[in-house]
Amino acid sequence: MLFLGIESSCDETGVALVQAQASGVPRLLGAALHSQVAMHRDYGGVVPELASRDHIRRVLPLTEAALAQAAVPLQAIDAVAYTRGPGLAGALLVGAGVAAAMAMALGVPALPVHHLEGHLLSPFLSADPPEFPFVALLVSGGHTQLMRVDGVGRYHLLGETIDDAAGEAFDKSAKVLGLGYPGGPALSALAREGDPNAFALPRPLLHSGDLDFSFAGLKTAVLTQARKLGPALDARKADLAAATEAAIVDVLVHKSVAALRATGLQRLVVAGGVGANQRLRQRLGEAAARHGWRLHYPEVALCTDNGAMIALAAAMRWQAGLAPLAPADGAFDVAPRWPLEAVTVVGTDH
Ligand code: KG4
Ligand code: ZN
């Protein structure tokens, strides 16, 4: 079975082709991606209308590129998967509309996919794929969640952010420091030149006893510190960046450790854009070595949004014998707000 995957939920257009047999890990045959980062940079964030229009321009050339890389003709595709949500409504509609039209023209099913399911299954395309069950730490620009994953479609939410996502904390703090958009990678690059202990920033909910997160207060603390420094900020920017990164990473590591302890599981899968953060990887690596846990990451190129994870999620759901997520029969819709529990098989709570 050949699954074409289309991702257009935010500011990346991604198309990829994945091949799956009845069992075994699916194979990535070809992938093409366009990031809109440069286009949105002038505005300091994603402009939804511009994002939608750019997805329209990119999606077909990217489809051709992915198919050419795989050396597979369009007619050979068995299903067209697309991100149904969560994400920006207009942006999602582009991928969903193109997928539905393509599927109808080819006489194959269009398969709606949950964006976060794509992220959390993405490490299966790596050289060292995980085994179920595992704990997943999903850290992106829009989401921060800890999940127990018992199998495809068997997800149990352990904890999540009650306000900002971890990526948002990186991005908003970077903005305070004048680092532009997207701030996460820029802030962490600058942090390497600074002292993480230079400022005492809060670690919200660190000892709350549950697995929830809160990052809104941290951003405010960074802003307060920056204002206090005034003209001296320029000379201390790297220190403040390092302290911010350390605070975010401390909380993510602490709660991941607590989640592994609470579930008794031995594997942690880290997915989403913030998973690219070097300090997070280093600190999780130290904790894993100490406790004898296995750590899994997607390949670097699959950490941020991409089409491969969407094709993969559809392929793995098919392998698991799960019915396609509604709607069917040529109809399509999008779900800008769509909880992961909605794609979880009912009655699988461990
Ligand atoms: O998963 P993703 O590409 O898109 C969403 O679905 O949100 O995640 C993007 C987020 C952004 O907030 C970005 O700043 C953050 O991931 N990010 C990083 C790094 N690379 C990307 N944050 C910290 N350190 C990084 N190296
Ligand atoms: Zn994402």
mmCIF file of C-alpha atoms and ligand atoms in Angstrom:
data_model
loop_
_atom_site.group_PDB
_atom_site.id
_atom_site.type_symbol
_atom_site.label_atom_id
_atom_site.label_comp_id
_atom_site.label_asym_id
_atom_site.label_seq_id
_atom_site.Cartn_x
_atom_site.Cartn_y
_atom_site.Cartn_z
ATOM 1 C CA MET A 1 0.000 0.000 0.000
ATOM 2 C CA LEU A 2 1.296 3.435 -0.980
ATOM 3 C CA PHE A 3 0.165 6.327 1.222
ATOM 4 C CA LEU A 4 0.603 9.914 0.094
ATOM 5 C CA GLY A 5 0.610 12.301 3.080
ATOM 6 C CA ILE A 6 -0.181 16.032 2.936
ATOM 7 C CA GLU A 7 0.567 18.363 5.853
ATOM 8 C CA SER A 8 -0.642 21.988 5.797
ATOM 9 C CA SER A 9 -1.769 22.769 9.354
ATOM 10 C CA CYS A 10 0.483 25.754 9.993
ATOM 11 C CA ASP A 11 3.498 27.250 8.238
ATOM 12 C CA GLU A 12 5.009 24.202 6.537
ATOM 13 C CA THR A 13 3.704 22.512 3.427
ATOM 14 C CA GLY A 14 4.844 18.901 3.449
ATOM 15 C CA VAL A 15 4.109 16.044 1.068
ATOM 16 C CA ALA A 16 5.561 12.539 1.341
ATOM 17 C CA LEU A 17 5.066 9.005 0.137
ATOM 18 C CA VAL A 18 5.183 6.052 2.529
ATOM 19 C CA GLN A 19 4.985 2.367 1.646
ATOM 20 C CA ALA A 20 3.445 -0.099 4.105
ATOM 21 C CA GLN A 21 3.069 -3.872 4.118
ATOM 22 C CA ALA A 22 0.537 -5.662 6.322
ATOM 23 C CA SER A 23 3.133 -5.629 9.102
ATOM 24 C CA GLY A 24 6.544 -4.135 9.819
ATOM 25 C CA VAL A 25 7.565 -0.499 9.989
ATOM 26 C CA PRO A 26 6.443 1.489 6.900
ATOM 27 C CA ARG A 27 9.144 2.902 4.628
ATOM 28 C CA LEU A 28 9.571 6.498 3.533
ATOM 29 C CA LEU A 29 9.986 6.575 -0.258
ATOM 30 C CA GLY A 30 10.047 10.299 -0.968
ATOM 31 C CA ALA A 31 9.388 13.623 0.743
ATOM 32 C CA ALA A 32 9.251 17.304 -0.125
ATOM 33 C CA LEU A 33 8.835 20.246 2.217
ATOM 34 C CA HIS A 34 8.507 23.991 2.033
ATOM 35 C CA SER A 35 8.827 26.153 5.133
ATOM 36 C CA GLN A 36 7.099 29.545 5.136
ATOM 37 C CA VAL A 37 9.329 30.874 7.914
ATOM 38 C CA ALA A 38 10.996 33.497 5.711
ATOM 39 C CA MET A 39 7.600 34.783 4.538
ATOM 40 C CA HIS A 40 6.179 35.212 8.060
ATOM 41 C CA ARG A 41 9.379 36.610 9.588
ATOM 42 C CA ASP A 42 8.553 40.249 8.799
ATOM 43 C CA TYR A 43 5.334 39.921 10.805
ATOM 44 C CA GLY A 44 6.905 38.302 13.867
ATOM 45 C CA GLY A 45 4.595 35.287 13.645
ATOM 46 C CA VAL A 46 2.412 33.214 11.348
ATOM 47 C CA VAL A 47 -0.165 35.221 9.353
ATOM 48 C CA PRO A 48 -2.960 32.683 8.739
ATOM 49 C CA GLU A 49 -4.231 34.151 5.455
ATOM 50 C CA LEU A 50 -0.733 34.308 3.972
ATOM 51 C CA ALA A 51 -0.108 30.755 5.161
ATOM 52 C CA SER A 52 -3.228 29.442 3.379
ATOM 53 C CA ARG A 53 -2.362 31.167 0.110
ATOM 54 C CA ASP A 54 1.175 29.864 0.171
ATOM 55 C CA HIS A 55 0.009 26.283 0.834
ATOM 56 C CA ILE A 56 -2.104 26.564 -2.352
ATOM 57 C CA ARG A 57 0.961 27.615 -4.346
ATOM 58 C CA ARG A 58 3.208 24.884 -2.970
ATOM 59 C CA VAL A 59 1.145 21.750 -2.525
ATOM 60 C CA LEU A 60 1.056 20.451 -6.115
ATOM 61 C CA PRO A 61 4.721 21.138 -7.001
ATOM 62 C CA LEU A 62 5.710 19.489 -3.709
ATOM 63 C CA THR A 63 3.518 16.480 -4.542
ATOM 64 C CA GLU A 64 5.282 16.170 -7.887
ATOM 65 C CA ALA A 65 8.671 16.459 -6.182
ATOM 66 C CA ALA A 66 7.867 13.780 -3.589
ATOM 67 C CA LEU A 67 6.575 11.395 -6.268
ATOM 68 C CA ALA A 68 9.599 12.060 -8.489
ATOM 69 C CA GLN A 69 11.952 11.341 -5.606
ATOM 70 C CA ALA A 70 10.150 8.066 -4.959
ATOM 71 C CA ALA A 71 10.018 7.328 -8.722
ATOM 72 C CA VAL A 72 6.340 6.444 -8.282
ATOM 73 C CA PRO A 73 3.572 7.615 -10.653
ATOM 74 C CA LEU A 74 0.547 9.374 -9.155
ATOM 75 C CA GLN A 75 -1.700 6.545 -10.371
ATOM 76 C CA ALA A 76 0.082 4.031 -8.124
ATOM 77 C CA ILE A 77 -1.081 5.731 -4.908
ATOM 78 C CA ASP A 78 -3.510 3.685 -2.793
ATOM 79 C CA ALA A 79 -4.643 6.380 -0.338
ATOM 80 C CA VAL A 80 -4.214 10.113 0.209
ATOM 81 C CA ALA A 81 -3.773 11.110 3.848
ATOM 82 C CA TYR A 82 -4.102 14.702 5.029
ATOM 83 C CA THR A 83 -3.918 16.638 8.282
ATOM 84 C CA ARG A 84 -7.512 17.257 9.375
ATOM 85 C CA GLY A 85 -6.423 19.142 12.500
ATOM 86 C CA PRO A 86 -5.566 20.637 14.850
ATOM 87 C CA GLY A 87 -4.233 23.753 13.141
ATOM 88 C CA LEU A 88 -5.225 26.891 11.254
ATOM 89 C CA ALA A 89 -8.617 26.403 9.573
ATOM 90 C CA GLY A 90 -7.734 27.980 6.228
ATOM 91 C CA ALA A 91 -4.372 26.261 6.055
ATOM 92 C CA LEU A 92 -5.906 22.886 6.874
ATOM 93 C CA LEU A 93 -8.558 23.371 4.206
ATOM 94 C CA VAL A 94 -5.908 23.559 1.481
ATOM 95 C CA GLY A 95 -4.433 20.153 2.316
ATOM 96 C CA ALA A 96 -7.831 18.605 2.953
ATOM 97 C CA GLY A 97 -9.307 19.953 -0.288
ATOM 98 C CA VAL A 98 -6.380 18.860 -2.432
ATOM 99 C CA ALA A 99 -6.286 15.433 -0.781
ATOM 100 C CA ALA A 100 -10.021 14.887 -1.288
ATOM 101 C CA ALA A 101 -9.854 15.979 -4.939
ATOM 102 C CA MET A 102 -6.816 13.846 -5.652
ATOM 103 C CA ALA A 103 -8.356 10.832 -3.932
ATOM 104 C CA MET A 104 -11.608 11.211 -5.863
ATOM 105 C CA ALA A 105 -9.778 11.537 -9.186
ATOM 106 C CA LEU A 106 -7.715 8.422 -8.427
ATOM 107 C CA GLY A 107 -10.637 6.459 -6.977
ATOM 108 C CA VAL A 108 -8.826 5.873 -3.679
ATOM 109 C CA PRO A 109 -9.741 6.847 -0.097
ATOM 110 C CA ALA A 110 -8.859 10.216 1.441
ATOM 111 C CA LEU A 111 -7.740 9.581 5.023
ATOM 112 C CA PRO A 112 -8.000 12.300 7.699
ATOM 113 C CA VAL A 113 -5.051 12.271 10.123
ATOM 114 C CA HIS A 114 -4.565 13.908 13.511
ATOM 115 C CA HIS A 115 -1.472 16.136 13.445
ATOM 116 C CA LEU A 116 -0.301 15.101 16.922
ATOM 117 C CA GLU A 117 -0.672 11.416 16.137
ATOM 118 C CA GLY A 118 1.681 12.107 13.227
ATOM 119 C CA HIS A 119 4.213 13.739 15.551
ATOM 120 C CA LEU A 120 4.125 11.001 18.140
ATOM 121 C CA LEU A 121 4.473 8.172 15.609
ATOM 122 C CA SER A 122 7.213 9.980 13.627
ATOM 123 C CA PRO A 123 10.115 8.208 15.458
ATOM 124 C CA PHE A 124 8.977 4.977 13.757
ATOM 125 C CA LEU A 125 10.612 6.313 10.577
ATOM 126 C CA SER A 126 13.970 6.645 12.341
ATOM 127 C CA ALA A 127 16.861 4.189 12.164
ATOM 128 C CA ASP A 128 16.054 3.116 15.738
ATOM 129 C CA PRO A 129 12.248 2.828 15.913
ATOM 130 C CA PRO A 130 10.621 2.457 19.360
ATOM 131 C CA GLU A 131 8.470 -0.439 20.565
ATOM 132 C CA PHE A 132 5.118 -0.053 22.332
ATOM 133 C CA PRO A 133 4.360 0.810 25.078
ATOM 134 C CA PHE A 134 6.150 4.098 25.686
ATOM 135 C CA VAL A 135 5.705 7.552 27.187
ATOM 136 C CA ALA A 136 5.595 10.330 24.594
ATOM 137 C CA LEU A 137 6.661 13.892 25.307
ATOM 138 C CA LEU A 138 5.055 16.033 22.624
ATOM 139 C CA VAL A 139 6.607 19.477 22.567
ATOM 140 C CA SER A 140 5.724 21.801 19.719
ATOM 141 C CA GLY A 141 4.744 25.402 19.134
ATOM 142 C CA GLY A 142 1.111 24.660 19.958
ATOM 143 C CA HIS A 143 1.256 21.661 22.281
ATOM 144 C CA THR A 144 2.979 20.321 25.353
ATOM 145 C CA GLN A 145 1.705 16.924 26.405
ATOM 146 C CA LEU A 146 2.846 13.768 28.111
ATOM 147 C CA MET A 147 1.114 10.653 26.892
ATOM 148 C CA ARG A 148 1.141 6.983 27.578
ATOM 149 C CA VAL A 149 1.137 5.204 24.207
ATOM 150 C CA ASP A 150 0.158 1.529 24.312
ATOM 151 C CA GLY A 151 -0.195 1.063 20.569
ATOM 152 C CA VAL A 152 -1.455 2.783 17.426
ATOM 153 C CA GLY A 153 -4.601 4.666 18.400
ATOM 154 C CA ARG A 154 -4.143 3.782 22.057
ATOM 155 C CA TYR A 155 -3.253 7.073 23.707
ATOM 156 C CA HIS A 156 -3.763 8.104 27.291
ATOM 157 C CA LEU A 157 -3.136 11.729 28.238
ATOM 158 C CA LEU A 158 -1.006 11.953 31.382
ATOM 159 C CA GLY A 159 -0.592 15.713 31.544
ATOM 160 C CA GLU A 160 -0.485 18.842 29.410
ATOM 161 C CA THR A 161 0.100 22.568 29.559
ATOM 162 C CA ILE A 162 -2.574 24.646 31.196
ATOM 163 C CA ASP A 163 -1.538 27.768 29.245
ATOM 164 C CA ASP A 164 1.395 28.298 26.823
ATOM 165 C CA ALA A 165 3.161 25.470 25.028
ATOM 166 C CA ALA A 166 6.907 24.918 25.504
ATOM 167 C CA GLY A 167 7.613 26.125 21.958
ATOM 168 C CA GLU A 168 5.497 29.190 22.622
ATOM 169 C CA ALA A 169 7.573 29.887 25.754
ATOM 170 C CA PHE A 170 10.717 29.724 23.613
ATOM 171 C CA ASP A 171 9.195 31.907 20.892
ATOM 172 C CA LYS A 172 7.716 34.557 23.216
ATOM 173 C CA SER A 173 10.884 34.817 25.316
ATOM 174 C CA ALA A 174 12.929 35.112 22.128
ATOM 175 C CA LYS A 175 10.691 37.991 21.064
ATOM 176 C CA VAL A 176 11.371 39.758 24.391
ATOM 177 C CA LEU A 177 15.082 39.349 23.650
ATOM 178 C CA GLY A 178 14.610 40.741 20.149
ATOM 179 C CA LEU A 179 15.613 37.501 18.460
ATOM 180 C CA GLY A 180 12.926 37.484 15.799
ATOM 181 C CA TYR A 181 10.787 34.608 14.556
ATOM 182 C CA PRO A 182 10.753 31.701 15.037
ATOM 183 C CA GLY A 183 12.542 32.270 18.287
ATOM 184 C CA GLY A 184 13.170 28.743 19.590
ATOM 185 C CA PRO A 185 16.224 27.858 17.502
ATOM 186 C CA ALA A 186 17.639 31.422 17.784
ATOM 187 C CA LEU A 187 17.225 31.495 21.558
ATOM 188 C CA SER A 188 18.865 28.132 22.020
ATOM 189 C CA ALA A 189 21.777 29.110 19.754
ATOM 190 C CA LEU A 190 22.385 32.256 21.825
ATOM 191 C CA ALA A 191 21.954 30.300 25.066
ATOM 192 C CA ARG A 192 25.102 28.332 24.261
ATOM 193 C CA GLU A 193 27.142 31.497 24.905
ATOM 194 C CA GLY A 194 25.430 32.284 28.215
ATOM 195 C CA ASP A 195 25.344 31.149 31.824
ATOM 196 C CA PRO A 196 22.131 29.220 32.642
ATOM 197 C CA ASN A 197 22.488 30.148 36.323
ATOM 198 C CA ALA A 198 22.914 33.882 35.738
ATOM 199 C CA PHE A 199 19.259 34.599 36.559
ATOM 200 C CA ALA A 200 16.852 32.757 38.859
ATOM 201 C CA LEU A 201 13.778 32.180 36.692
ATOM 202 C CA PRO A 202 10.686 30.286 37.900
ATOM 203 C CA ARG A 203 10.080 26.603 37.110
ATOM 204 C CA PRO A 204 6.254 26.705 37.088
ATOM 205 C CA LEU A 205 4.438 23.625 38.462
ATOM 206 C CA LEU A 206 7.766 21.819 38.966
ATOM 207 C CA HIS A 207 6.581 20.308 42.237
ATOM 208 C CA SER A 208 2.837 20.323 41.553
ATOM 209 C CA GLY A 209 2.701 16.557 41.970
ATOM 210 C CA ASP A 210 0.902 16.091 38.663
ATOM 211 C CA LEU A 211 2.144 15.949 35.078
ATOM 212 C CA ASP A 212 0.758 19.288 33.928
ATOM 213 C CA PHE A 213 2.831 22.213 32.668
ATOM 214 C CA SER A 214 2.514 26.003 32.776
ATOM 215 C CA PHE A 215 4.777 28.366 30.854
ATOM 216 C CA ALA A 216 2.898 31.685 30.773
ATOM 217 C CA GLY A 217 4.477 32.878 34.038
ATOM 218 C CA LEU A 218 7.961 32.160 32.771
ATOM 219 C CA LYS A 219 7.517 34.440 29.779
ATOM 220 C CA THR A 220 6.355 37.212 32.144
ATOM 221 C CA ALA A 221 9.399 36.631 34.367
ATOM 222 C CA VAL A 222 11.704 36.932 31.339
ATOM 223 C CA LEU A 223 9.977 40.175 30.361
ATOM 224 C CA THR A 224 10.292 41.539 33.911
ATOM 225 C CA GLN A 225 13.983 40.626 34.017
ATOM 226 C CA ALA A 226 14.608 42.212 30.614
ATOM 227 C CA ARG A 227 12.919 45.456 31.717
ATOM 228 C CA LYS A 228 14.908 45.471 34.953
ATOM 229 C CA LEU A 229 18.137 45.199 32.968
ATOM 230 C CA GLY A 230 17.117 48.054 30.695
ATOM 231 C CA PRO A 231 20.075 49.210 28.586
ATOM 232 C CA ALA A 232 22.247 46.518 30.235
ATOM 233 C CA LEU A 233 20.158 43.830 28.504
ATOM 234 C CA ASP A 234 22.273 43.822 25.379
ATOM 235 C CA ALA A 235 25.343 42.666 27.286
ATOM 236 C CA ARG A 236 23.357 40.047 29.239
ATOM 237 C CA LYS A 237 21.191 38.659 26.425
ATOM 238 C CA ALA A 238 23.048 35.358 26.178
ATOM 239 C CA ASP A 239 22.788 34.852 29.950
ATOM 240 C CA LEU A 240 19.056 35.546 29.963
ATOM 241 C CA ALA A 241 18.575 33.227 26.963
ATOM 242 C CA ALA A 242 20.522 30.475 28.731
ATOM 243 C CA ALA A 243 18.525 30.920 31.954
ATOM 244 C CA THR A 244 15.239 30.807 30.006
ATOM 245 C CA GLU A 245 16.209 27.677 28.136
ATOM 246 C CA ALA A 246 17.378 26.040 31.373
ATOM 247 C CA ALA A 247 14.053 26.796 33.090
ATOM 248 C CA ILE A 248 11.966 25.330 30.239
ATOM 249 C CA VAL A 249 14.201 22.271 29.882
ATOM 250 C CA ASP A 250 14.285 21.628 33.651
ATOM 251 C CA VAL A 251 10.493 21.432 33.768
ATOM 252 C CA LEU A 252 10.249 19.215 30.659
ATOM 253 C CA VAL A 253 12.882 16.796 31.996
ATOM 254 C CA HIS A 254 11.466 16.711 35.522
ATOM 255 C CA LYS A 255 7.935 15.918 34.310
ATOM 256 C CA SER A 256 9.146 13.335 31.777
ATOM 257 C CA VAL A 257 11.012 11.523 34.542
ATOM 258 C CA ALA A 258 7.909 11.686 36.733
ATOM 259 C CA ALA A 259 5.775 10.279 33.882
ATOM 260 C CA LEU A 260 8.129 7.327 33.377
ATOM 261 C CA ARG A 261 8.112 6.674 37.117
ATOM 262 C CA ALA A 262 4.315 6.919 37.348
ATOM 263 C CA THR A 263 3.735 4.516 34.445
ATOM 264 C CA GLY A 264 6.650 2.199 35.200
ATOM 265 C CA LEU A 265 7.577 2.334 31.496
ATOM 266 C CA GLN A 266 11.170 2.281 30.242
ATOM 267 C CA ARG A 267 10.912 4.196 26.965
ATOM 268 C CA LEU A 268 10.503 7.857 26.203
ATOM 269 C CA VAL A 269 9.682 9.163 22.735
ATOM 270 C CA VAL A 270 10.257 12.888 22.207
ATOM 271 C CA ALA A 271 8.431 14.505 19.289
ATOM 272 C CA GLY A 272 7.611 18.004 18.029
ATOM 273 C CA GLY A 273 9.773 20.988 17.136
ATOM 274 C CA VAL A 274 11.189 21.592 20.634
ATOM 275 C CA GLY A 275 12.551 18.033 20.500
ATOM 276 C CA ALA A 276 15.315 19.499 18.327
ATOM 277 C CA ASN A 277 16.618 21.448 21.344
ATOM 278 C CA GLN A 278 20.151 20.328 22.212
ATOM 279 C CA ARG A 279 19.979 21.067 25.937
ATOM 280 C CA LEU A 280 16.739 19.087 26.227
ATOM 281 C CA ARG A 281 18.347 16.153 24.399
ATOM 282 C CA GLN A 282 21.430 16.285 26.585
ATOM 283 C CA ARG A 283 19.530 16.450 29.866
ATOM 284 C CA LEU A 284 17.096 13.704 28.863
ATOM 285 C CA GLY A 285 20.075 11.608 27.743
ATOM 286 C CA GLU A 286 21.661 11.976 31.182
ATOM 287 C CA ALA A 287 18.408 11.012 32.934
ATOM 288 C CA ALA A 288 17.929 8.022 30.623
ATOM 289 C CA ALA A 289 21.481 6.802 31.271
ATOM 290 C CA ARG A 290 20.958 7.161 35.020
ATOM 291 C CA HIS A 291 17.694 5.213 35.037
ATOM 292 C CA GLY A 292 18.393 2.734 32.234
ATOM 293 C CA TRP A 293 15.658 4.081 29.968
ATOM 294 C CA ARG A 294 15.581 4.087 26.163
ATOM 295 C CA LEU A 295 15.163 7.407 24.371
ATOM 296 C CA HIS A 296 13.752 7.810 20.874
ATOM 297 C CA TYR A 297 13.654 10.855 18.628
ATOM 298 C CA PRO A 298 12.416 11.318 15.090
ATOM 299 C CA GLU A 299 15.118 12.022 12.504
ATOM 300 C CA VAL A 300 15.978 15.739 12.730
ATOM 301 C CA ALA A 301 14.165 16.499 9.453
ATOM 302 C CA LEU A 302 10.988 14.919 10.876
ATOM 303 C CA CYS A 303 11.020 16.810 14.200
ATOM 304 C CA THR A 304 9.148 19.771 12.802
ATOM 305 C CA ASP A 305 5.986 19.561 10.688
ATOM 306 C CA ASN A 306 6.231 17.362 7.601
ATOM 307 C CA GLY A 307 4.196 15.175 5.245
ATOM 308 C CA ALA A 308 5.982 11.931 6.135
ATOM 309 C CA MET A 309 4.492 11.746 9.615
ATOM 310 C CA ILE A 310 0.997 12.208 8.160
ATOM 311 C CA ALA A 311 1.442 9.417 5.601
ATOM 312 C CA LEU A 312 3.009 7.277 8.335
ATOM 313 C CA ALA A 313 0.135 7.766 10.795
ATOM 314 C CA ALA A 314 -2.386 6.777 8.103
ATOM 315 C CA ALA A 315 -0.294 3.734 7.181
ATOM 316 C CA MET A 316 0.095 2.594 10.795
ATOM 317 C CA ARG A 317 -3.621 3.007 11.495
ATOM 318 C CA TRP A 318 -4.339 0.897 8.415
ATOM 319 C CA GLN A 319 -1.854 -1.767 9.583
ATOM 320 C CA ALA A 320 -3.526 -1.762 13.010
ATOM 321 C CA GLY A 321 -6.874 -2.445 11.333
ATOM 322 C CA LEU A 322 -8.410 0.806 12.561
ATOM 323 C CA ALA A 323 -11.313 2.227 10.575
ATOM 324 C CA PRO A 324 -10.513 5.494 8.739
ATOM 325 C CA LEU A 325 -11.406 8.571 10.753
ATOM 326 C CA ALA A 326 -14.594 10.234 9.486
ATOM 327 C CA PRO A 327 -15.670 11.691 7.116
ATOM 328 C CA ALA A 328 -15.749 9.347 4.127
ATOM 329 C CA ASP A 329 -17.431 9.184 0.704
ATOM 330 C CA GLY A 330 -15.650 12.075 -0.931
ATOM 331 C CA ALA A 331 -16.679 14.527 1.757
ATOM 332 C CA PHE A 332 -13.967 16.330 3.679
ATOM 333 C CA ASP A 333 -13.771 18.718 6.548
ATOM 334 C CA VAL A 334 -11.158 20.117 8.890
ATOM 335 C CA ALA A 335 -10.969 20.233 12.680
ATOM 336 C CA PRO A 336 -8.911 23.240 13.832
ATOM 337 C CA ARG A 337 -9.457 22.152 17.443
ATOM 338 C CA TRP A 338 -9.364 18.394 17.704
ATOM 339 C CA PRO A 339 -8.329 16.607 20.892
ATOM 340 C CA LEU A 340 -6.114 13.555 20.438
ATOM 341 C CA GLU A 341 -8.569 11.575 22.542
ATOM 342 C CA ALA A 342 -10.952 11.803 19.572
ATOM 343 C CA VAL A 343 -8.702 9.451 17.558
ATOM 344 C CA THR A 344 -8.073 7.132 20.485
ATOM 345 C CA VAL A 345 -9.630 3.693 20.329
ATOM 346 C CA VAL A 346 -12.331 3.580 22.972
ATOM 347 C CA GLY A 347 -11.858 1.176 25.860
ATOM 348 C CA THR A 348 -8.096 0.898 25.631
ATOM 349 C CA ASP A 349 -7.352 2.792 28.804
ATOM 350 C CA HIS A 350 -4.772 0.584 30.456
HETATM 351 O O1 KG4 B 1 6.314 20.896 15.792
HETATM 352 P P1 KG4 B 1 6.568 22.260 15.255
HETATM 353 O O2 KG4 B 1 7.425 22.383 14.027
HETATM 354 O O3 KG4 B 1 5.267 23.009 14.889
HETATM 355 C C1 KG4 B 1 4.115 22.924 15.624
HETATM 356 O O4 KG4 B 1 3.327 21.999 15.375
HETATM 357 O O5 KG4 B 1 3.992 23.804 16.501
HETATM 358 O O6 KG4 B 1 7.233 23.090 16.454
HETATM 359 C C2 KG4 B 1 7.661 24.420 16.286
HETATM 360 C C3 KG4 B 1 8.186 24.935 17.619
HETATM 361 C C4 KG4 B 1 8.453 26.435 17.603
HETATM 362 O O7 KG4 B 1 7.899 26.993 18.767
HETATM 363 C C5 KG4 B 1 9.982 26.534 17.615
HETATM 364 O O8 KG4 B 1 10.456 27.700 18.205
HETATM 365 C C6 KG4 B 1 10.348 25.313 18.403
HETATM 366 O O9 KG4 B 1 9.438 24.307 17.954
HETATM 367 N N1 KG4 B 1 11.730 24.888 18.172
HETATM 368 C C7 KG4 B 1 12.699 24.927 19.117
HETATM 369 C C8 KG4 B 1 13.895 24.476 18.499
HETATM 370 N N2 KG4 B 1 13.605 24.181 17.209
HETATM 371 C C9 KG4 B 1 12.278 24.437 17.029
HETATM 372 N N3 KG4 B 1 12.644 25.290 20.396
HETATM 373 C C10 KG4 B 1 13.784 25.214 21.107
HETATM 374 N N4 KG4 B 1 14.969 24.818 20.595
HETATM 375 C C11 KG4 B 1 15.073 24.434 19.313
HETATM 376 N N5 KG4 B 1 16.244 24.027 18.831
HETATM 377 ZN ZN ZN B 2 3.489 20.166 14.595
#
